Every structure is written in structure tokens, then in C-alpha cells.
GROMACS .gro file of C-alpha atoms in nm:
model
  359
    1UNK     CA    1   0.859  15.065   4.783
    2UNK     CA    2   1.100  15.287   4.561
    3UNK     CA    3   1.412  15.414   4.692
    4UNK     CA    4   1.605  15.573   4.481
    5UNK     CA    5   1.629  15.924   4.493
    6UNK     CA    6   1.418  16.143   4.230
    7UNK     CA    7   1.470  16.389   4.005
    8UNK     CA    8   1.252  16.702   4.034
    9UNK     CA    9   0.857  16.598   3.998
   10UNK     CA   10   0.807  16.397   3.640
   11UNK     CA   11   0.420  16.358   3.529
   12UNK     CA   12   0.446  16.005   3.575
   13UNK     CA   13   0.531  16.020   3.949
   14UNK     CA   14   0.255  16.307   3.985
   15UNK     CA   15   0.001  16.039   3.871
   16UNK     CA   16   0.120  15.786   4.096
   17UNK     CA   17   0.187  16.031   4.375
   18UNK     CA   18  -0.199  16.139   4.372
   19UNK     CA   19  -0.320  15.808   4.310
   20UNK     CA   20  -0.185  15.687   4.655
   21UNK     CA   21  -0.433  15.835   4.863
   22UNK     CA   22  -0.729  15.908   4.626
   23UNK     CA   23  -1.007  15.649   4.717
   24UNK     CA   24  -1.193  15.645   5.032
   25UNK     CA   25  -1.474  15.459   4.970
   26UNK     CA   26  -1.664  15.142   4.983
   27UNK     CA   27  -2.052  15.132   4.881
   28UNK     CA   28  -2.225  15.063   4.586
   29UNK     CA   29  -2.401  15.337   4.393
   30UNK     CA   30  -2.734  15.365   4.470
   31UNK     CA   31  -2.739  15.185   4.840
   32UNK     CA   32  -2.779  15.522   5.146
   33UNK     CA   33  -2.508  15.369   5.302
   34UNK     CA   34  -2.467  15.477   5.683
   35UNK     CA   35  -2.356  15.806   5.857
   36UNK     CA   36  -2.039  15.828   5.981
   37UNK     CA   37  -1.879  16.087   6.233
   38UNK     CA   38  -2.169  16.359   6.255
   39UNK     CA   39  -1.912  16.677   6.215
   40UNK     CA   40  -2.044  16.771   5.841
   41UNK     CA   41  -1.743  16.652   5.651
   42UNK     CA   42  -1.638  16.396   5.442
   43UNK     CA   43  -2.019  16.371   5.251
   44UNK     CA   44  -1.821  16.261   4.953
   45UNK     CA   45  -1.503  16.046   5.000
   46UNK     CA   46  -1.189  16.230   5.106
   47UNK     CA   47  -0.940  16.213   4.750
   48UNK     CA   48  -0.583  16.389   4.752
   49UNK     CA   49  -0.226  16.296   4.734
   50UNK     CA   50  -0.014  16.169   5.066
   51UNK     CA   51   0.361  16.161   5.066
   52UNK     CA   52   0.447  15.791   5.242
   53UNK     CA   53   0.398  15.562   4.967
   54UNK     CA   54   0.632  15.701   4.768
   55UNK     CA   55   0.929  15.943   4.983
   56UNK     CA   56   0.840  15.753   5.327
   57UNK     CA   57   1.072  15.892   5.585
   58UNK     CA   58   1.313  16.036   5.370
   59UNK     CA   59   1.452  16.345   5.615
   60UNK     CA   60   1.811  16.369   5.440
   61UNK     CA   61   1.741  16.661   5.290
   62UNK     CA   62   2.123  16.763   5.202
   63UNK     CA   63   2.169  16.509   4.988
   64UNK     CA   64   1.821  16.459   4.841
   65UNK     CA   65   1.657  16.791   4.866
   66UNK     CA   66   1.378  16.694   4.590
   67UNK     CA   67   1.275  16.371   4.733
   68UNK     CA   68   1.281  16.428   5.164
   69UNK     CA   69   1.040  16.521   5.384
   70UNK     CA   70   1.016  16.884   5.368
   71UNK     CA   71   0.820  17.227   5.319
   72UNK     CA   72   0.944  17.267   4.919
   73UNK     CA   73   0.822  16.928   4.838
   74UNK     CA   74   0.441  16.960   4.933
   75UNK     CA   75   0.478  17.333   4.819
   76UNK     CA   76   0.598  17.151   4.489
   77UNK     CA   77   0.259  16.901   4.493
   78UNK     CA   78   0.021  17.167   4.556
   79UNK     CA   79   0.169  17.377   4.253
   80UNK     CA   80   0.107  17.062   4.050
   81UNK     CA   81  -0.188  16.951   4.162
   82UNK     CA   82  -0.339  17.280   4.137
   83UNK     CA   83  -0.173  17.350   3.762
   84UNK     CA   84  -0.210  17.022   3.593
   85UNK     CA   85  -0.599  16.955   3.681
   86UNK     CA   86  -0.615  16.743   3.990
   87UNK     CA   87  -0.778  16.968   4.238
   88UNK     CA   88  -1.050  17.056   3.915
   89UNK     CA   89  -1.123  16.668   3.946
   90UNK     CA   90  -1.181  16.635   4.319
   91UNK     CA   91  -0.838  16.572   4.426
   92UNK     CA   92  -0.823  16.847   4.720
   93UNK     CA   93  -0.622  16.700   4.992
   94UNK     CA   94  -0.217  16.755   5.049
   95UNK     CA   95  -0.116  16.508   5.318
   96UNK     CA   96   0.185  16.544   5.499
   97UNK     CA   97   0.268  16.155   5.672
   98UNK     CA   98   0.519  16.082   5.910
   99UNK     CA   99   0.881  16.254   5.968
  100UNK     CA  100   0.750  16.606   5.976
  101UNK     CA  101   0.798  16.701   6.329
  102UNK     CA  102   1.090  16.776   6.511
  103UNK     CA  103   1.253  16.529   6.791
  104UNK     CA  104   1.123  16.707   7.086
  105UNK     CA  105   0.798  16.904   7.178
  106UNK     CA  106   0.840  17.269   7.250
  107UNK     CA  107   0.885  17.466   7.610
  108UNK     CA  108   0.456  17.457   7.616
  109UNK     CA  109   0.441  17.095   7.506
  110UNK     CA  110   0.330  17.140   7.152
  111UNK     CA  111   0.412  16.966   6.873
  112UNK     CA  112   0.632  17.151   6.642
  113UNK     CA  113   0.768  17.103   6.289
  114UNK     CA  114   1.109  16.987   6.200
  115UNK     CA  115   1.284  17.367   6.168
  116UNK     CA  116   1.545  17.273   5.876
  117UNK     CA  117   1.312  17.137   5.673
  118UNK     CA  118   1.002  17.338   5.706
  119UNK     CA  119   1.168  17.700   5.807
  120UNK     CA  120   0.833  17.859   5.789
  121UNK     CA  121   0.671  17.597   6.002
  122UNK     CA  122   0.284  17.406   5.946
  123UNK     CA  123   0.135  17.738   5.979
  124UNK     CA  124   0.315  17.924   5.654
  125UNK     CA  125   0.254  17.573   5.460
  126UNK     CA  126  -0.114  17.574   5.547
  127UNK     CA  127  -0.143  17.932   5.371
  128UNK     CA  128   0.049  17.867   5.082
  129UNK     CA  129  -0.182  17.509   4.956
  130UNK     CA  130  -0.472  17.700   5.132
  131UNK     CA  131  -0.357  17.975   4.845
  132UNK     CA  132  -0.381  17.730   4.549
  133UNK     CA  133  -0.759  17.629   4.635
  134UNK     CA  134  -0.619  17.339   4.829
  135UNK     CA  135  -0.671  17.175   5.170
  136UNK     CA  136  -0.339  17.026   5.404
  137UNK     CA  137  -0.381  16.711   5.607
  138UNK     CA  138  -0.145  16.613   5.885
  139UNK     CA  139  -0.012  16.294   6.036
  140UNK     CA  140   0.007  16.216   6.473
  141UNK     CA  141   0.025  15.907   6.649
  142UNK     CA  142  -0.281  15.776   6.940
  143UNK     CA  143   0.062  15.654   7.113
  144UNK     CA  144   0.368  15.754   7.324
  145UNK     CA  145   0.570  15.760   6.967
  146UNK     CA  146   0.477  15.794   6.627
  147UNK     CA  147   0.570  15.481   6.395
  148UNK     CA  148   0.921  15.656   6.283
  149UNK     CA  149   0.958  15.753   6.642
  150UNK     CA  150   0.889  16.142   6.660
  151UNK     CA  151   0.661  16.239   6.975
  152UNK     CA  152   0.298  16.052   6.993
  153UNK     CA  153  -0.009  16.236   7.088
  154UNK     CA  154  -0.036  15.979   7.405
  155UNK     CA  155  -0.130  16.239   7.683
  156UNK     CA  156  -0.206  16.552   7.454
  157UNK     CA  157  -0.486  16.501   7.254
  158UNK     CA  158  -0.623  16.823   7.353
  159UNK     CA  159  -0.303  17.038   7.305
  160UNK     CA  160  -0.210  16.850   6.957
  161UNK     CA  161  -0.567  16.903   6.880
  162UNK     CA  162  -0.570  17.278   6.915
  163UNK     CA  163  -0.243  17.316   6.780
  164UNK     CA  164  -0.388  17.165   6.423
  165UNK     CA  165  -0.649  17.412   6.420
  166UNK     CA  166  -0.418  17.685   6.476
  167UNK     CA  167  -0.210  17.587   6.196
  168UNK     CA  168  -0.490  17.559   5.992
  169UNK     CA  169  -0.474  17.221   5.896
  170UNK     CA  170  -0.780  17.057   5.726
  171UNK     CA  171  -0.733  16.677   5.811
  172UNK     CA  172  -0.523  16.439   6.002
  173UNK     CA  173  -0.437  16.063   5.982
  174UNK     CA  174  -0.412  15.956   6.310
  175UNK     CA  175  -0.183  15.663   6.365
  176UNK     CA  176  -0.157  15.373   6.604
  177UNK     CA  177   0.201  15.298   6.667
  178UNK     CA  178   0.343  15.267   7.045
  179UNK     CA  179   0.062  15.239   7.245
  180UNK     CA  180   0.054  15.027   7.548
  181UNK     CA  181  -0.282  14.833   7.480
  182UNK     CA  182  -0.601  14.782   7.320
  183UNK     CA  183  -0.805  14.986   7.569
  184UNK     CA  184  -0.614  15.282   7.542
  185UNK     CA  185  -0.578  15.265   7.166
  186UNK     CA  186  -0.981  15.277   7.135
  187UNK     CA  187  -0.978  15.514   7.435
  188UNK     CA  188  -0.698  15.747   7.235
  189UNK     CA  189  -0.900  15.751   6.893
  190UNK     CA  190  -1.212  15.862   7.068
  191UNK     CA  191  -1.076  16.109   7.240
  192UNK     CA  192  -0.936  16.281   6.982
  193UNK     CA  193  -1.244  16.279   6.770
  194UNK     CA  194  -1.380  16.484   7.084
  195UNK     CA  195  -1.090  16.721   7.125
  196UNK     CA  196  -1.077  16.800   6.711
  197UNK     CA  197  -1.447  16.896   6.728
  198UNK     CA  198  -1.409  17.102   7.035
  199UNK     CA  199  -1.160  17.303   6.803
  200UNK     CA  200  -1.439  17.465   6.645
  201UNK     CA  201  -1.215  17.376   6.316
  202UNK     CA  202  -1.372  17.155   6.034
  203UNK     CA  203  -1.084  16.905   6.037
  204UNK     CA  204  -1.148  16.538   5.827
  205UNK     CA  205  -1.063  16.269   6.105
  206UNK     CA  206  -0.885  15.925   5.955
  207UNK     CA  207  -0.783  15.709   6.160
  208UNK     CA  208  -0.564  15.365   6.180
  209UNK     CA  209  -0.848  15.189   6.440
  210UNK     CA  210  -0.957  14.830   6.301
  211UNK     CA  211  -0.548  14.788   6.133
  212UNK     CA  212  -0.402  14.808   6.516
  213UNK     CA  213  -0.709  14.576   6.602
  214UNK     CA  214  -0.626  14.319   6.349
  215UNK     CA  215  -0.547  14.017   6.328
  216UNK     CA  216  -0.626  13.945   6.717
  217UNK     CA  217  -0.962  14.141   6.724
  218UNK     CA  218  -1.275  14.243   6.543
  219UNK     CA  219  -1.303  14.568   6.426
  220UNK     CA  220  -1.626  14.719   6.596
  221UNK     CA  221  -1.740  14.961   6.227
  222UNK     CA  222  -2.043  15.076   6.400
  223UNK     CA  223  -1.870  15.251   6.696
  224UNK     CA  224  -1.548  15.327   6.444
  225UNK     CA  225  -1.790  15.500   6.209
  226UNK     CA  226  -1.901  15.724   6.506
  227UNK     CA  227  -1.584  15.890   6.555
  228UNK     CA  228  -1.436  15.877   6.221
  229UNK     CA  229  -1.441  15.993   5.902
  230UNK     CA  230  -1.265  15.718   5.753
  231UNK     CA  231  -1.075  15.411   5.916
  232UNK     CA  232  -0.722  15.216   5.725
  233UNK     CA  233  -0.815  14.831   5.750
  234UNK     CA  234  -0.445  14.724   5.678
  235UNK     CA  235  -0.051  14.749   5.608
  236UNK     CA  236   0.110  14.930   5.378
  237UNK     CA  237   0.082  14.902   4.979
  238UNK     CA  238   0.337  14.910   4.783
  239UNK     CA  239   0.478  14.989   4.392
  240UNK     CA  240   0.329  14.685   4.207
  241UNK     CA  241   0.009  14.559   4.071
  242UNK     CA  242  -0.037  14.275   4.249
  243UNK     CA  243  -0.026  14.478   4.602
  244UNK     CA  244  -0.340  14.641   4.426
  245UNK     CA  245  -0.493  14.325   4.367
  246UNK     CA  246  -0.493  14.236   4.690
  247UNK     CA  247  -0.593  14.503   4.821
  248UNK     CA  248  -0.923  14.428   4.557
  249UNK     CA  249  -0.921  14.069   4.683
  250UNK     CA  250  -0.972  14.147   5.007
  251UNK     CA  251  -1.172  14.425   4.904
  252UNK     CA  252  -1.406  14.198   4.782
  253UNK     CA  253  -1.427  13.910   5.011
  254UNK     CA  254  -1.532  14.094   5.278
  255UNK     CA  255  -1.827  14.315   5.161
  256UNK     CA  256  -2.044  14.174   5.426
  257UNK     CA  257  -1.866  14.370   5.698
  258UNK     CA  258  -1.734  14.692   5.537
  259UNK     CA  259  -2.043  14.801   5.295
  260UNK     CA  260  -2.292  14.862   5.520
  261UNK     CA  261  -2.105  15.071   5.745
  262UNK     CA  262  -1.958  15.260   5.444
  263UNK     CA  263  -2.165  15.617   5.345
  264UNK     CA  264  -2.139  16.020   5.392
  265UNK     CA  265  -1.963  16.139   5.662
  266UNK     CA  266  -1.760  15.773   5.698
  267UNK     CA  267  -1.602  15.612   5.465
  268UNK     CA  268  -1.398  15.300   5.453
  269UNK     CA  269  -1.033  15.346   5.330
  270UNK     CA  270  -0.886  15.058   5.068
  271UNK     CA  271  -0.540  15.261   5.051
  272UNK     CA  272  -0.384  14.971   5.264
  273UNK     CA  273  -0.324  14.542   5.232
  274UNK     CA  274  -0.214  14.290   5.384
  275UNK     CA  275  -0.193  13.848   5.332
  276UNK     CA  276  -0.066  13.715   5.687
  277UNK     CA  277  -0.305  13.520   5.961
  278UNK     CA  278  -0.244  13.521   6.270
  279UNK     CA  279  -0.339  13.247   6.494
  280UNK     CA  280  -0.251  13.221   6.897
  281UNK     CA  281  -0.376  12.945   7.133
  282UNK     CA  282  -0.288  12.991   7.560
  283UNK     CA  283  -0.052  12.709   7.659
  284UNK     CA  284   0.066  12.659   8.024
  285UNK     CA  285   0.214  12.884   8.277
  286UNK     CA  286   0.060  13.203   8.098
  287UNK     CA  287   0.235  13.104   7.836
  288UNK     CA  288   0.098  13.127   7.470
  289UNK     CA  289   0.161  13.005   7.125
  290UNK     CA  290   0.201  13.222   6.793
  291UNK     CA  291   0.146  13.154   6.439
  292UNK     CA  292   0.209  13.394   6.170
  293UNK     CA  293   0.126  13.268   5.849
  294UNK     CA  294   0.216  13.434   5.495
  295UNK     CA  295  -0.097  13.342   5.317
  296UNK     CA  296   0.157  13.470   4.968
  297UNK     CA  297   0.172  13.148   4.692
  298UNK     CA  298   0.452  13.339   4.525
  299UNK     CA  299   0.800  13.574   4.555
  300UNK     CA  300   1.019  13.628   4.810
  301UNK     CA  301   1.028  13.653   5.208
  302UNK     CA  302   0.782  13.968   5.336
  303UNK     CA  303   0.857  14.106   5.667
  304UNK     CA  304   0.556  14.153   5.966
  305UNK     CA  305   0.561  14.351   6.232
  306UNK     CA  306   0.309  14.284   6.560
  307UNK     CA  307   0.247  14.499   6.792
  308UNK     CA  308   0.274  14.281   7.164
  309UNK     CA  309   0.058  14.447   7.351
  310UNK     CA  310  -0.234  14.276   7.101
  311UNK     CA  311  -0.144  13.902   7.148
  312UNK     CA  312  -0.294  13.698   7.411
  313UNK     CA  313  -0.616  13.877   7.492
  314UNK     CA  314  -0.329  14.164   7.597
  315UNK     CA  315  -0.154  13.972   7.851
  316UNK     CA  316   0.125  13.780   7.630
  317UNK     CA  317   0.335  13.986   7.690
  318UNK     CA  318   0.248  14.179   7.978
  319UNK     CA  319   0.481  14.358   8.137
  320UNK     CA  320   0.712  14.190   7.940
  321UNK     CA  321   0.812  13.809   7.792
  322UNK     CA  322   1.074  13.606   7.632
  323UNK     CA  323   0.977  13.501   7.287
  324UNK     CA  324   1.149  13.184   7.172
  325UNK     CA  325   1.096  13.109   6.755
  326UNK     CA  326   0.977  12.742   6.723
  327UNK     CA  327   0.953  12.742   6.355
  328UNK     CA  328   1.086  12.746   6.058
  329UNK     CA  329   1.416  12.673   6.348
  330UNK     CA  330   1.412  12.692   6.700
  331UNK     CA  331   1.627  13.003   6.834
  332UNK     CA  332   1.556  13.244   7.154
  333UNK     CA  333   1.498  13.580   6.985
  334UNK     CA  334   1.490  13.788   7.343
  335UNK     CA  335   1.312  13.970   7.581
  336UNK     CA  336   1.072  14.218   7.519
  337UNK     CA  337   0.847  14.479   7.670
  338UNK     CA  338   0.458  14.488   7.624
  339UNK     CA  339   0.505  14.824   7.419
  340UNK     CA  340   0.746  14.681   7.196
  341UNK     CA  341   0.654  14.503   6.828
  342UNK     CA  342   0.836  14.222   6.690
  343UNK     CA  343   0.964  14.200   6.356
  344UNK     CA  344   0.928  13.846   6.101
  345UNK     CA  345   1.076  13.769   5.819
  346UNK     CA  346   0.831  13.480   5.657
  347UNK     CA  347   0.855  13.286   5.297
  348UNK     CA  348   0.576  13.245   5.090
  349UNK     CA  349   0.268  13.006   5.206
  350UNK     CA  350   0.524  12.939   5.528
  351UNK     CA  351   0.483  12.993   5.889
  352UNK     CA  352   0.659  13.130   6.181
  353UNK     CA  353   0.567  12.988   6.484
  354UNK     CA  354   0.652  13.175   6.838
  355UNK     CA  355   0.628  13.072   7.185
  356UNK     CA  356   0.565  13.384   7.442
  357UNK     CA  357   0.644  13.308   7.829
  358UNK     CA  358   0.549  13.634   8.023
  359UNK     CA  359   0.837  13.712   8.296
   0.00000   0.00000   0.00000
């Protein structure tokens, strides 16, 4: 990722700006391909320009004003993309990603924007891209916390639901960070693919489903595709061709699985990558084993992050364990709770291997 701080908007970061969000789909011409969530929208896959890729979570607006998180930078993409051609090409989404929101919910328990850095709130933002021909997407969380750790929709789907509609927002990318299992992660998507439709407000649903499944479980794409509009398969990309690539690789190798469920109204999302296994086996005691493997021939270490409450069929770590690295050296890394997510650093074609004993 870049992080240097930017000068006002060049054309070369508008292309790769819009580029990081533009592709949504994954069938081949002339196949009918299957129908995803039945709420009318997405017939043609979703294209637009999303902010994480390439400001992140940025919120230090007093000393980077033109690259943070705020209200005058997606004001500043919709001018361009309306100006220079994109939205005349199909590119019609402005996606605001994490690090909008302020710390705490208001007195009624809605979400509410950060107030420094969008003064007129979601609401004045929605009118001024809606003003350029343009449509805004939105970022939440299925969990307690969002990943940057701003308030989760865990417990409000219906109130964080309604509040989108008011605002007028025309999508949201609904994240999977912080939540306590597996059940309540497919629970949390579902039910706010209910609440968005009981809105009455044609919002684009994308969701993070089969990446917070992964690498422990198998993606179910038939009931995915029924409450979704499109569903992220992996991690974050990054600046550099080869993160493309393997994005493609995988892309390709798995056409079996993500084709068929791939067609108008649903749409699988390539945006994302990722090269580590992961491989667990139970040993005794309730305790279980943990392999992480970088599957990477070449450069330098590449952090992973696991969420706990996915290893061991759920139980791992549940309510909480002491995780003891066994490879590449053996060290006691701590305690930690089932909600919590561990953090490796791994070299290239190497392996961390973990030991979990629940206490």
C-alpha cells in the first residue's frame, strides 16, 4: 500500500483510484449465469471507485487534508469522475470504506459520521454525488466493531439499515471484522439483507461472507448469492502487479466454484487476494494445532491476520486460549479471547506453526 501523503488529485491516481473497485464480475459472455439477491439491482456488475486501497484509514486530516478520510475528498472524486468521463463509461459508484464514522453512536443509537471531517454529515454528501449523476456506497461491520474499530452493526441491523436509507445512500460493503463466531457472522449478513430491503430503498448489498469463512470453511455461493449482490473472496490487494496476478491466478483456478454462481443480480467480486493455507488438526486436551503457510516463492515476510473464533470447528479458542508459536521458534505469544485475531509475520514458502490450548 502507498503511504505517503498526496498532493491534490493527479490523473494518474484518478485512474488507479477508480480502477480499485471497478470489476464485479465472474462469467463468461454468453453463459445465463445465475440470479443473485432478487431486489432488482446489480443486473450488470456494480463498477465505481472506493477509497481503502489507496487513503486506507487516513483520519489526520490537519496535517493531510487532501489525502484523509473526509467529506472534501469524495466531493473531490465525484467532481472527477463525473468531469473526466468515468461515470459516461459505467463507473457510477463513490464508496466511502472504513474510518468514516465517529467513535460513539448517537443519544438514539445511530450511527453517525465523524463531525470534523464530514461537517455536513452522510446526508449532505449523498446530495452533492447524487447531484453529479452519481450514486454513494457506504461501509459497516456484521460485528461488535468495524475492522479499524469504529462501532459494528452487531445488534442494529435494523436501525443502521434505516439510517442508510435516510441518508440516501445507494450501496454498502458490509464487513466481517469482530464477530464472535461463524453462526452469527452468516446469521448477521442475512439479516441485514432483510432489514436493507425492508427500507423500501434500492441499496446494492456487498458483502465480506466466504473471506471471514476462509481458510477453515467452504463458502456456501448458492445461499451467499441469495442475499447478496456481490460477495469479497479474499484479503486485501495492494499497489503492484503481481498482487493482480494473483488475484488472476486464483481467479482462474477456481472457475469450477465461482462461475456458475456468478450472473445478474450477484456477482462475484475479484477486488481482493490472498496466498496463505491454513491447515489445523485437534490434538489432546481440546487442544489443536495451527499451520499457516505463505504459499509466496518470492520477497519479503507478509503479515496474516486470523480471526479465532474460526479455528477449530469454533471451539479453539473458545472462551479463550493460550497460543504458544512452535515454529519457525518456539515462544508463548499469550492469551487471547475467542473475539480476538492474531497477527503473523511469515517468510516466503515458510510456515508458522501454533499450538492453541483453550483455558
Amino acid at each position: 500500500m502507498m503511504t505517503a501523503m498526496v498532493r491534490p488529485v493527479s490523473r494518474v491516481l484518478r485512474l488507479g483510484c477508480v480502477l480499485a473497485f471497478c470489476f464485479q464480475v465472474l462469467v463468461p459472455c454468453g453463459l445465463p449465469g445465475a440470479w443473485g439477491l432478487d431486489n432488482g439491482l446489480a443486473m450488470t456488475p456494480t463498477m465505481g471507485w472506493l477509497h481503502w486501497e489507496r487513503f486506507m484509514c487516513n483520519v489526520n486530516c490537519q496535517e493531510e487534508p487532501d489525502s484523509c478520510i473526509s467529506e472534501k475528498l469524495f466531493q473531490q472524486i465525484a467532481e472527477i469522475m463525473a468531469s473526466d468521463g468515468w461515470k459516461d463509461v459505467g463507473y457510477e459508484y463513490i464508496c466511502i470504506d472504513d474510518c468514516w464514522m465517529a467513535p460513539e453512536r448517537d443519544s438514539e443509537g445511530r450511527l453517525q459520521a465523524d463531525p470534523k471531517r464530514f461537517p455536513g454529515g452522510i446526508r449532505h454528501l449523498a446530495d452533492y454525488v447524487h447531484s453529479k449523476g452519481l450514486k454513494l456506497g457506504i461501509y459497516a461491520d456484521v460485528g461488535n466493531k468495524t475492522c479499524a474499530g469504529f462501532p459494528g452493526s452487531f445488534g442494529y441491523y435494523d436501525i443502521d439499515a434505516q439510517t442508510f436509507a435516510d441518508w440516501g445512500v445507494d450501496l454498502l460493503k458490509f464487513d466481517g471484522c469482530y464477530c464472535d463466531s461463524i453462526q452469527h457472522l452468516a446469521e448477521g449478513y442475512k439479516q441485514m439483507s432483510l432489514a436493507l430491503n425492508r427500507t423500501g430503498r434500492s441499496i446494492v448489498y456487498s458483502c465480506e461472507w466466504p473471506l471471514y469463512m476462509r481458510p477453515i470453511f467452504k463458502p456456501n455461493y448458492t445461499e451467499i448469492r441469495e442475499y447478496c449482490n456481490h460477495w469479497r473472496n479474499f484479503p486485501d490487494i495492494y499497489d503492484s502487479w503481481e498482487s493482480i496476478r494473483n488475484t488472476l491466478d486464483w481467479t482462474s483456478s477456481n472457475q469450477k466454484i465461482i462461475v456458475p454462481v456468478a450472473g445478474p443480480g450477484g456477482w462475484n467480486d475479484p477486488d481482493m487476494e490472498d496466498n496463505f493455507e491454513i491447515w489445523e488438526r485437534p490434538l489432546l486436551n481440546l487442544a489443536w494445532a495451527v499451520a499457516i503457510v505463505n504459499l509466496k516463492e518470492i520477497g519479503g515476510p507478509r503479515s496474516y491476520t486470523i480471526n479465532l473464533t474460526s479455528l477449530g470447528r469454533g471451539l479453539a479458542c473458545n472462551p479463550n486460549c493460550l497460543i504458544t508459536e512452535l515454529l519457525p521458534e518456539k515462544r508463548k505469544l499469550g492469551f487471547y479471547e475467542w473475539t480476538s485475531s492474531l497477527k503473523t509475520q511469515i517468510n516466503p514458502t515458510g510456515t508458522v506453526l501454533l499450538r492453541l490450548e483453550r483455558t
